[in-house]
PDB file of C-alpha atoms in Angstrom:
ATOM      1  CA  MET A 181      89.019 -51.837 -71.490  1.00 32.00           C
ATOM      2  CA  THR A 182      88.589 -55.614 -71.427  1.00 26.00           C
ATOM      3  CA  ILE A 183      89.143 -55.744 -67.691  1.00 29.00           C
ATOM      4  CA  LEU A 184      86.453 -53.083 -67.141  1.00 29.00           C
ATOM      5  CA  GLN A 185      83.983 -55.040 -69.198  1.00 30.00           C
ATOM      6  CA  ASP A 186      84.720 -58.253 -67.411  1.00 30.00           C
ATOM      7  CA  THR A 187      84.169 -56.598 -64.022  1.00 28.00           C
ATOM      8  CA  ILE A 188      80.788 -55.128 -65.073  1.00 30.00           C
ATOM      9  CA  ARG A 189      79.184 -58.087 -66.797  1.00 33.00           C
ATOM     10  CA  PRO A 190      78.781 -60.448 -63.786  1.00 35.00           C
ATOM     11  CA  GLN A 191      77.173 -57.643 -61.832  1.00 37.00           C
ATOM     12  CA  ALA A 192      74.786 -56.839 -64.684  1.00 37.00           C
ATOM     13  CA  ARG A 193      73.832 -60.506 -64.990  1.00 39.00           C
ATOM     14  CA  SER A 194      73.180 -60.664 -61.248  1.00 44.00           C
ATOM     15  CA  SER A 195      70.944 -57.588 -61.392  1.00 41.00           C
ATOM     16  CA  GLU A 196      69.071 -58.949 -64.342  1.00 46.00           C
ATOM     17  CA  TRP A 197      68.373 -62.256 -62.566  1.00 48.00           C
ATOM     18  CA  LYS A 198      67.244 -60.422 -59.442  1.00 44.00           C
ATOM     19  CA  ALA A 199      64.861 -58.345 -61.495  1.00 43.00           C
ATOM     20  CA  ILE A 200      63.460 -61.485 -63.224  1.00 43.00           C
ATOM     21  CA  VAL A 201      62.984 -63.269 -59.853  1.00 46.00           C
ATOM     22  CA  VAL A 202      61.213 -60.195 -58.338  1.00 42.00           C
ATOM     23  CA  LEU A 203      58.966 -59.943 -61.452  1.00 42.00           C
ATOM     24  CA  ILE A 204      58.050 -63.615 -61.209  1.00 46.00           C
ATOM     25  CA  LEU A 205      57.193 -63.265 -57.546  1.00 44.00           C
ATOM     26  CA  LEU A 206      55.094 -60.147 -58.276  1.00 44.00           C
ATOM     27  CA  VAL A 207      53.049 -61.602 -61.135  1.00 48.00           C
ATOM     28  CA  PRO A 208      50.282 -62.996 -58.882  1.00 54.00           C
ATOM     29  CA  VAL A 209      50.072 -59.625 -57.074  1.00 47.00           C
ATOM     30  CA  LEU A 210      50.101 -57.573 -60.299  1.00 48.00           C
ATOM     31  CA  TRP A 211      47.142 -59.485 -61.679  1.00 49.00           C
ATOM     32  CA  SER A 212      45.153 -59.655 -58.441  1.00 51.00           C
ATOM     33  CA  PRO A 213      41.783 -57.838 -58.425  1.00 55.00           C
ATOM     34  CA  PRO A 214      42.801 -55.317 -55.651  1.00 57.00           C
ATOM     35  CA  PHE A 215      45.902 -54.367 -57.529  1.00 55.00           C
ATOM     36  CA  LEU A 216      44.085 -53.993 -60.841  1.00 59.00           C
ATOM     37  CA  PHE A 217      41.355 -51.874 -59.180  1.00 52.00           C
ATOM     38  CA  ARG A 218      43.773 -49.679 -57.248  1.00 59.00           C
ATOM     39  CA  PHE A 219      46.440 -49.053 -59.856  1.00 66.00           C
ATOM     40  CA  PHE A 220      44.574 -49.215 -63.148  1.00 67.00           C
ATOM     41  CA  LEU A 221      40.975 -48.225 -62.423  1.00 80.00           C
ATOM     42  CA  TYR A 222      40.262 -46.175 -59.297  1.00 87.00           C
ATOM     43  CA  GLN A 223      42.500 -44.670 -56.639  1.00 90.00           C
ATOM     44  CA  PRO A 224      41.036 -43.470 -53.319  1.00 92.00           C
ATOM     45  CA  PHE A 225      41.913 -40.063 -51.880  1.00 94.00           C
ATOM     46  CA  ASN A 226      40.773 -38.212 -48.760  1.00 95.00           C
ATOM     47  CA  ILE A 227      40.085 -34.492 -48.688  1.00 95.00           C
ATOM     48  CA  PRO A 228      42.221 -32.800 -45.993  1.00 93.00           C
ATOM     49  CA  SER A 229      41.337 -29.104 -46.639  1.00 92.00           C
ATOM     50  CA  GLY A 230      38.416 -26.886 -47.503  1.00 91.00           C
ATOM     51  CA  SER A 231      39.776 -25.506 -50.832  1.00 94.00           C
ATOM     52  CA  MET A 232      37.088 -27.319 -52.847  1.00 96.00           C
ATOM     53  CA  GLN A 233      34.101 -26.469 -50.619  1.00 93.00           C
ATOM     54  CA  PRO A 234      31.167 -26.664 -51.033  1.00 93.00           C
ATOM     55  CA  THR A 235      31.744 -29.468 -53.574  1.00 96.00           C
ATOM     56  CA  LEU A 236      34.192 -31.470 -51.475  1.00 96.00           C
ATOM     57  CA  ILE A 237      34.538 -30.978 -47.705  1.00 94.00           C
ATOM     58  CA  VAL A 238      37.110 -32.107 -45.164  1.00 93.00           C
ATOM     59  CA  GLY A 239      36.566 -35.707 -44.352  1.00 95.00           C
ATOM     60  CA  ASP A 240      35.285 -36.727 -47.769  1.00 97.00           C
ATOM     61  CA  TYR A 241      36.844 -39.778 -49.484  1.00 97.00           C
ATOM     62  CA  ILE A 242      36.733 -39.793 -53.267  1.00 96.00           C
ATOM     63  CA  LEU A 243      37.565 -42.242 -56.056  1.00 93.00           C
ATOM     64  CA  ALA A 244      39.706 -40.927 -58.914  1.00 93.00           C
ATOM     65  CA  ALA A 245      39.295 -42.721 -62.237  1.00 91.00           C
ATOM     66  CA  LYS A 246      42.869 -43.270 -63.405  1.00 89.00           C
ATOM     67  CA  TYR A 247      41.824 -44.395 -66.873  1.00 87.00           C
ATOM     68  CA  ALA A 248      39.901 -41.149 -67.608  1.00 90.00           C
ATOM     69  CA  TYR A 249      42.853 -39.243 -69.032  1.00 92.00           C
ATOM     70  CA  GLY A 250      45.280 -42.101 -69.734  1.00 86.00           C
ATOM     71  CA  TYR A 251      48.284 -43.263 -67.788  1.00 83.00           C
ATOM     72  CA  ASP A 252      51.592 -41.574 -67.022  1.00 82.00           C
ATOM     73  CA  ARG A 253      54.367 -41.907 -64.433  1.00 80.00           C
ATOM     74  CA  TYR A 254      52.133 -40.430 -61.705  1.00 81.00           C
ATOM     75  CA  SER A 255      49.519 -43.069 -62.274  1.00 76.00           C
ATOM     76  CA  PHE A 256      51.654 -45.751 -60.624  1.00 69.00           C
ATOM     77  CA  PRO A 257      53.745 -45.818 -57.464  1.00 62.00           C
ATOM     78  CA  PHE A 258      57.520 -46.187 -57.778  1.00 58.00           C
ATOM     79  CA  ALA A 259      57.445 -45.301 -61.457  1.00 58.00           C
ATOM     80  CA  PRO A 260      60.890 -44.027 -62.605  1.00 57.00           C
ATOM     81  CA  SER A 261      61.177 -40.242 -63.055  1.00 63.00           C
ATOM     82  CA  TRP A 262      62.529 -40.581 -66.629  1.00 56.00           C
ATOM     83  CA  ILE A 263      59.124 -41.788 -67.902  1.00 63.00           C
ATOM     84  CA  SER A 264      57.294 -38.996 -69.758  1.00 68.00           C
ATOM     85  CA  GLY A 265      54.028 -38.656 -71.710  1.00 71.00           C
ATOM     86  CA  ARG A 266      50.767 -40.511 -71.406  1.00 77.00           C
ATOM     87  CA  ILE A 267      49.397 -43.616 -73.008  1.00 82.00           C
ATOM     88  CA  PHE A 268      45.695 -43.877 -73.936  1.00 78.00           C
ATOM     89  CA  ALA A 269      45.678 -40.100 -73.441  1.00 79.00           C
ATOM     90  CA  ALA A 270      42.427 -38.124 -73.268  1.00 88.00           C
ATOM     91  CA  ASP A 271      42.071 -34.484 -72.404  1.00 92.00           C
ATOM     92  CA  PRO A 272      39.955 -33.101 -69.573  1.00 96.00           C
ATOM     93  CA  ASP A 273      36.964 -30.878 -70.202  1.00 97.00           C
ATOM     94  CA  TYR A 274      35.762 -27.686 -68.584  1.00 98.00           C
ATOM     95  CA  GLY A 275      34.442 -28.364 -65.092  1.00 98.00           C
ATOM     96  CA  ASP A 276      36.220 -31.684 -64.539  1.00 98.00           C
ATOM     97  CA  VAL A 277      37.410 -32.181 -60.979  1.00 98.00           C
ATOM     98  CA  VAL A 278      40.915 -33.624 -61.345  1.00 97.00           C
ATOM     99  CA  VAL A 279      43.513 -35.135 -59.071  1.00 96.00           C
ATOM    100  CA  PHE A 280      47.080 -34.183 -60.083  1.00 96.00           C
ATOM    101  CA  ARG A 281      50.603 -33.718 -58.810  1.00 94.00           C
ATOM    102  CA  ASN A 282      51.533 -30.123 -58.050  1.00 96.00           C
ATOM    103  CA  PRO A 283      54.095 -29.079 -60.674  1.00 96.00           C
ATOM    104  CA  LYS A 284      56.042 -27.217 -57.976  1.00 95.00           C
ATOM    105  CA  ASP A 285      56.141 -30.196 -55.665  1.00 94.00           C
ATOM    106  CA  THR A 286      55.377 -33.500 -57.407  1.00 91.00           C
ATOM    107  CA  SER A 287      55.295 -35.412 -54.167  1.00 90.00           C
ATOM    108  CA  VAL A 288      51.927 -33.823 -53.304  1.00 92.00           C
ATOM    109  CA  ASP A 289      48.477 -34.660 -54.809  1.00 94.00           C
ATOM    110  CA  TYR A 290      45.988 -31.879 -55.301  1.00 97.00           C
ATOM    111  CA  VAL A 291      42.368 -31.827 -56.325  1.00 97.00           C
ATOM    112  CA  LYS A 292      40.918 -28.824 -58.230  1.00 98.00           C
ATOM    113  CA  ARG A 293      38.438 -27.976 -61.002  1.00 98.00           C
ATOM    114  CA  VAL A 294      39.539 -27.406 -64.604  1.00 98.00           C
ATOM    115  CA  VAL A 295      38.438 -23.989 -65.906  1.00 98.00           C
ATOM    116  CA  GLY A 296      41.052 -23.420 -68.592  1.00 98.00           C
ATOM    117  CA  LEU A 297      42.333 -25.586 -71.480  1.00 98.00           C
ATOM    118  CA  PRO A 298      45.367 -25.033 -73.702  1.00 98.00           C
ATOM    119  CA  GLY A 299      45.223 -21.695 -75.481  1.00 98.00           C
ATOM    120  CA  ASP A 300      42.536 -20.244 -73.209  1.00 98.00           C
ATOM    121  CA  ARG A 301      42.892 -16.828 -71.615  1.00 98.00           C
ATOM    122  CA  ILE A 302      41.860 -16.707 -67.980  1.00 98.00           C
ATOM    123  CA  GLN A 303      41.344 -13.761 -65.691  1.00 98.00           C
ATOM    124  CA  MET A 304      39.603 -12.891 -62.399  1.00 97.00           C
ATOM    125  CA  ARG A 305      37.753  -9.590 -62.208  1.00 96.00           C
ATOM    126  CA  GLU A 306      36.145  -8.652 -58.916  1.00 93.00           C
ATOM    127  CA  GLY A 307      35.850 -12.306 -58.071  1.00 93.00           C
ATOM    128  CA  GLN A 308      34.266 -13.291 -61.379  1.00 95.00           C
ATOM    129  CA  LEU A 309      35.920 -15.794 -63.713  1.00 98.00           C
ATOM    130  CA  ILE A 310      36.646 -14.420 -67.209  1.00 98.00           C
ATOM    131  CA  LEU A 311      37.208 -17.066 -69.896  1.00 98.00           C
ATOM    132  CA  ASN A 312      38.465 -15.912 -73.287  1.00 98.00           C
ATOM    133  CA  ASP A 313      37.403 -12.349 -72.571  1.00 97.00           C
ATOM    134  CA  LYS A 314      33.860 -13.355 -71.665  1.00 97.00           C
ATOM    135  CA  PRO A 315      32.498 -13.414 -68.076  1.00 97.00           C
ATOM    136  CA  VAL A 316      31.480 -16.949 -67.080  1.00 97.00           C
ATOM    137  CA  ILE A 317      27.803 -17.047 -66.100  1.00 95.00           C
ATOM    138  CA  ARG A 318      27.536 -16.588 -62.303  1.00 93.00           C
ATOM    139  CA  LEU A 319      24.167 -17.035 -60.706  1.00 91.00           C
ATOM    140  CA  PRO A 320      23.675 -15.744 -57.120  1.00 83.00           C
ATOM    141  CA  ARG A 321      22.723 -18.256 -54.484  1.00 73.00           C
ATOM    142  CA  THR A 322      21.538 -17.700 -50.965  1.00 68.00           C
ATOM    143  CA  THR A 323      24.060 -16.251 -48.545  1.00 68.00           C
ATOM    144  CA  THR A 324      25.174 -19.098 -46.302  1.00 67.00           C
ATOM    145  CA  TYR A 325      26.568 -19.424 -42.799  1.00 63.00           C
ATOM    146  CA  GLY A 326      29.881 -20.944 -44.019  1.00 64.00           C
ATOM    147  CA  GLY A 327      32.482 -18.806 -42.328  1.00 64.00           C
ATOM    148  CA  ALA A 328      34.437 -21.780 -41.049  1.00 70.00           C
ATOM    149  CA  ALA A 329      35.193 -22.824 -44.646  1.00 73.00           C
ATOM    150  CA  CYS A 330      36.921 -19.441 -45.152  1.00 75.00           C
ATOM    151  CA  GLY A 331      38.796 -19.296 -41.872  1.00 72.00           C
ATOM    152  CA  LEU A 332      36.225 -16.934 -40.474  1.00 71.00           C
ATOM    153  CA  GLU A 333      33.897 -17.271 -37.498  1.00 70.00           C
ATOM    154  CA  PRO A 334      31.571 -20.294 -38.035  1.00 70.00           C
ATOM    155  CA  GLY A 335      28.511 -17.986 -37.972  1.00 71.00           C
ATOM    156  CA  ALA A 336      29.945 -15.532 -40.508  1.00 75.00           C
ATOM    157  CA  LYS A 337      27.951 -15.188 -43.710  1.00 79.00           C
ATOM    158  CA  ILE A 338      29.631 -15.730 -47.075  1.00 82.00           C
ATOM    159  CA  LYS A 339      28.369 -15.484 -50.666  1.00 87.00           C
ATOM    160  CA  ARG A 340      27.592 -18.560 -52.657  1.00 89.00           C
ATOM    161  CA  TRP A 341      27.507 -18.543 -56.475  1.00 92.00           C
ATOM    162  CA  ARG A 342      26.670 -21.064 -59.141  1.00 94.00           C
ATOM    163  CA  GLU A 343      29.050 -20.845 -62.102  1.00 96.00           C
ATOM    164  CA  VAL A 344      28.089 -22.171 -65.575  1.00 97.00           C
ATOM    165  CA  LEU A 345      30.952 -22.925 -67.980  1.00 97.00           C
ATOM    166  CA  PRO A 346      30.602 -22.836 -71.780  1.00 95.00           C
ATOM    167  CA  ASN A 347      29.864 -26.591 -71.929  1.00 96.00           C
ATOM    168  CA  ARG A 348      26.994 -26.073 -69.520  1.00 96.00           C
ATOM    169  CA  VAL A 349      28.752 -27.759 -66.559  1.00 96.00           C
ATOM    170  CA  SER A 350      27.662 -25.924 -63.405  1.00 96.00           C
ATOM    171  CA  TYR A 351      28.847 -26.043 -59.812  1.00 96.00           C
ATOM    172  CA  GLU A 352      28.690 -23.886 -56.685  1.00 94.00           C
ATOM    173  CA  THR A 353      31.547 -21.736 -55.346  1.00 95.00           C
ATOM    174  CA  TYR A 354      32.218 -19.846 -52.130  1.00 91.00           C
ATOM    175  CA  ASP A 355      33.044 -16.185 -52.172  1.00 89.00           C
ATOM    176  CA  CYS A 356      34.519 -15.547 -48.713  1.00 86.00           C
ATOM    177  CA  ILE A 357      35.367 -11.867 -48.928  1.00 84.00           C
ATOM    178  CA  ASP A 358      35.002  -9.042 -51.442  1.00 85.00           C
ATOM    179  CA  ASN A 359      38.177  -8.031 -53.227  1.00 86.00           C
ATOM    180  CA  GLY A 360      40.184 -11.018 -51.977  1.00 86.00           C
ATOM    181  CA  TYR A 361      43.814 -11.476 -52.897  1.00 89.00           C
ATOM    182  CA  TYR A 362      43.098 -13.326 -56.154  1.00 93.00           C
ATOM    183  CA  ASP A 363      39.779 -11.634 -56.980  1.00 94.00           C
ATOM    184  CA  ASN A 364      41.536  -9.420 -59.534  1.00 96.00           C
ATOM    185  CA  THR A 365      44.402 -10.845 -61.602  1.00 96.00           C
ATOM    186  CA  ASN A 366      46.313 -10.380 -64.827  1.00 96.00           C
ATOM    187  CA  VAL A 367      45.388 -12.470 -67.897  1.00 98.00           C
ATOM    188  CA  TYR A 368      46.830 -15.980 -67.827  1.00 98.00           C
ATOM    189  CA  THR A 369      47.290 -17.674 -71.191  1.00 98.00           C
ATOM    190  CA  VAL A 370      47.311 -21.447 -70.780  1.00 98.00           C
ATOM    191  CA  PRO A 371      50.304 -23.007 -72.577  1.00 98.00           C
ATOM    192  CA  PRO A 372      50.007 -26.126 -74.843  1.00 97.00           C
ATOM    193  CA  GLY A 373      49.712 -29.369 -72.858  1.00 95.00           C
ATOM    194  CA  HIS A 374      48.628 -27.586 -69.686  1.00 98.00           C
ATOM    195  CA  LEU A 375      45.520 -26.789 -67.687  1.00 98.00           C
ATOM    196  CA  PHE A 376      44.326 -23.960 -65.521  1.00 98.00           C
ATOM    197  CA  VAL A 377      42.641 -25.105 -62.305  1.00 98.00           C
ATOM    198  CA  LEU A 378      40.767 -23.362 -59.544  1.00 98.00           C
ATOM    199  CA  GLY A 379      39.412 -24.421 -56.153  1.00 97.00           C
ATOM    200  CA  ASP A 380      35.645 -23.882 -55.651  1.00 97.00           C
ATOM    201  CA  ASN A 381      36.434 -22.116 -52.394  1.00 94.00           C
ATOM    202  CA  ARG A 382      37.863 -19.128 -54.321  1.00 94.00           C
ATOM    203  CA  ASP A 383      39.341 -17.085 -51.459  1.00 92.00           C
ATOM    204  CA  ASN A 384      40.757 -20.099 -49.702  1.00 91.00           C
ATOM    205  CA  SER A 385      42.535 -22.114 -52.449  1.00 94.00           C
ATOM    206  CA  THR A 386      46.109 -22.402 -53.694  1.00 95.00           C
ATOM    207  CA  ASP A 387      45.622 -23.056 -57.409  1.00 97.00           C
ATOM    208  CA  SER A 388      46.741 -21.926 -60.867  1.00 98.00           C
ATOM    209  CA  ARG A 389      46.371 -18.253 -59.907  1.00 97.00           C
ATOM    210  CA  ALA A 390      49.363 -18.737 -57.600  1.00 96.00           C
ATOM    211  CA  ILE A 391      52.098 -19.015 -60.221  1.00 95.00           C
ATOM    212  CA  SER A 392      54.923 -19.514 -57.682  1.00 95.00           C
ATOM    213  CA  ALA A 393      53.077 -22.149 -55.688  1.00 96.00           C
ATOM    214  CA  MET A 394      51.325 -24.071 -58.521  1.00 97.00           C
ATOM    215  CA  GLY A 395      50.710 -22.212 -61.800  1.00 97.00           C
ATOM    216  CA  PHE A 396      49.664 -24.092 -64.925  1.00 98.00           C
ATOM    217  CA  VAL A 397      49.282 -27.833 -64.483  1.00 98.00           C
ATOM    218  CA  PRO A 398      50.911 -30.096 -67.116  1.00 96.00           C
ATOM    219  CA  MET A 399      48.586 -32.815 -68.375  1.00 94.00           C
ATOM    220  CA  ASP A 400      51.346 -35.297 -67.709  1.00 92.00           C
ATOM    221  CA  ASN A 401      50.812 -34.569 -64.010  1.00 94.00           C
ATOM    222  CA  LEU A 402      47.270 -35.808 -64.017  1.00 95.00           C
ATOM    223  CA  VAL A 403      46.434 -38.797 -61.804  1.00 93.00           C
ATOM    224  CA  GLY A 404      42.721 -39.120 -62.556  1.00 93.00           C
ATOM    225  CA  ARG A 405      39.261 -37.587 -62.536  1.00 95.00           C
ATOM    226  CA  ALA A 406      37.329 -37.382 -59.300  1.00 96.00           C
ATOM    227  CA  THR A 407      34.187 -39.436 -59.931  1.00 94.00           C
ATOM    228  CA  ARG A 408      32.363 -40.100 -56.681  1.00 94.00           C
ATOM    229  CA  ILE A 409      32.381 -39.682 -52.912  1.00 96.00           C
ATOM    230  CA  PHE A 410      32.507 -43.186 -51.440  1.00 95.00           C
ATOM    231  CA  TRP A 411      32.828 -42.262 -47.755  1.00 95.00           C
ATOM    232  CA  SER A 412      32.675 -39.182 -45.578  1.00 97.00           C
ATOM    233  CA  ILE A 413      33.294 -38.684 -41.923  1.00 95.00           C
ATOM    234  CA  ALA A 414      32.747 -35.576 -39.768  1.00 93.00           C
ATOM    235  CA  PRO A 415      35.371 -34.178 -37.393  1.00 89.00           C
ATOM    236  CA  ASP A 416      33.546 -35.789 -34.456  1.00 91.00           C
ATOM    237  CA  GLY A 417      33.877 -39.188 -36.087  1.00 92.00           C
ATOM    238  CA  GLU A 418      30.281 -39.523 -37.266  1.00 95.00           C
ATOM    239  CA  PRO A 419      29.783 -40.740 -40.839  1.00 95.00           C
ATOM    240  CA  ARG A 420      28.010 -38.371 -43.217  1.00 96.00           C
ATOM    241  CA  MET A 421      25.778 -40.871 -44.953  1.00 95.00           C
ATOM    242  CA  GLY A 422      24.057 -38.173 -47.020  1.00 95.00           C
ATOM    243  CA  ARG A 423      27.272 -37.476 -48.902  1.00 96.00           C
ATOM    244  CA  LEU A 424      27.890 -41.054 -50.057  1.00 94.00           C
ATOM    245  CA  GLY A 425      27.610 -41.488 -53.833  1.00 93.00           C
ATOM    246  CA  LYS A 426      27.687 -37.733 -54.654  1.00 93.00           C
ATOM    247  CA  VAL A 427      29.464 -36.821 -57.861  1.00 91.00           C
ATOM    248  CA  PRO A 428      31.848 -33.849 -57.587  1.00 89.00           C
TER     249      PRO A 428
END
C-alpha cells in the first residue's frame, strides 16, 4: 500500500503544477474582452437550415444571450461532462427562441421556439398547436410563394399563419402541406425541468414532436436565447442588409 501511494504522489504533484501553470498562462485570456463577450455574454451562431423559417432563414447569423437562462456545462467549451445543473438559473418563457444541445446528440446545437413549459400538455391537431387542451390562436396570413422553404418547387404556394401564445407573444409559421407527418399527434406532457420546442417551419422541422430524434429538451441543455440577427448573407454571397438587427 505504501509503495502504491509513493508511486502516485509525484505524478499527482506534477499534474497539479501543470494545471497551475496553464491557469496562470490563461488568466490574461480569460479576462480579455473577446473571451468575456464570447463565453459569458453572447455566442454567435449561423443558421444552416430552414426549420425556423420565416423567422430565421439560411444564411442568418444570430447572437445567443448566454446569461439569459444561467450557465451550465454547455455554456462553455471543454467543460467536463460530470458538471450538472445551472447557476444563476432562469426559466424560458413561451415564444422564446432558444439555442440548445440536442438531448439525443449533445454535440449538435439546435435553435427552436419554446411552446411548452414543465407540466404543459401539447398536441397538434390538423396542424394547429393545442396547449393545455386549448387551441393556440392562429391568424391566417396571405398565402406566400415559399415552396423552397418546404422542399417544394420555389414557386409553390404555402400557407402562412400567425400564432399567438398565452403570454401574447406572436410569430409567423409556415404550413407546407395539409395533414403533414406531425400535423396530428398524441398528447405530450412536458416533464419537470424540460421544455417542448417547435420549429416555425412546421412541416420541415425536427423538434420535440420527434421523440426518437429530439423529444423533450432538458433545461440543462440550454445554451442561450436568440436575441438578434447581426449578419445575413444570401446563397449568392450578397449581404441581406434588411435583416440586420431583427429580433427572432
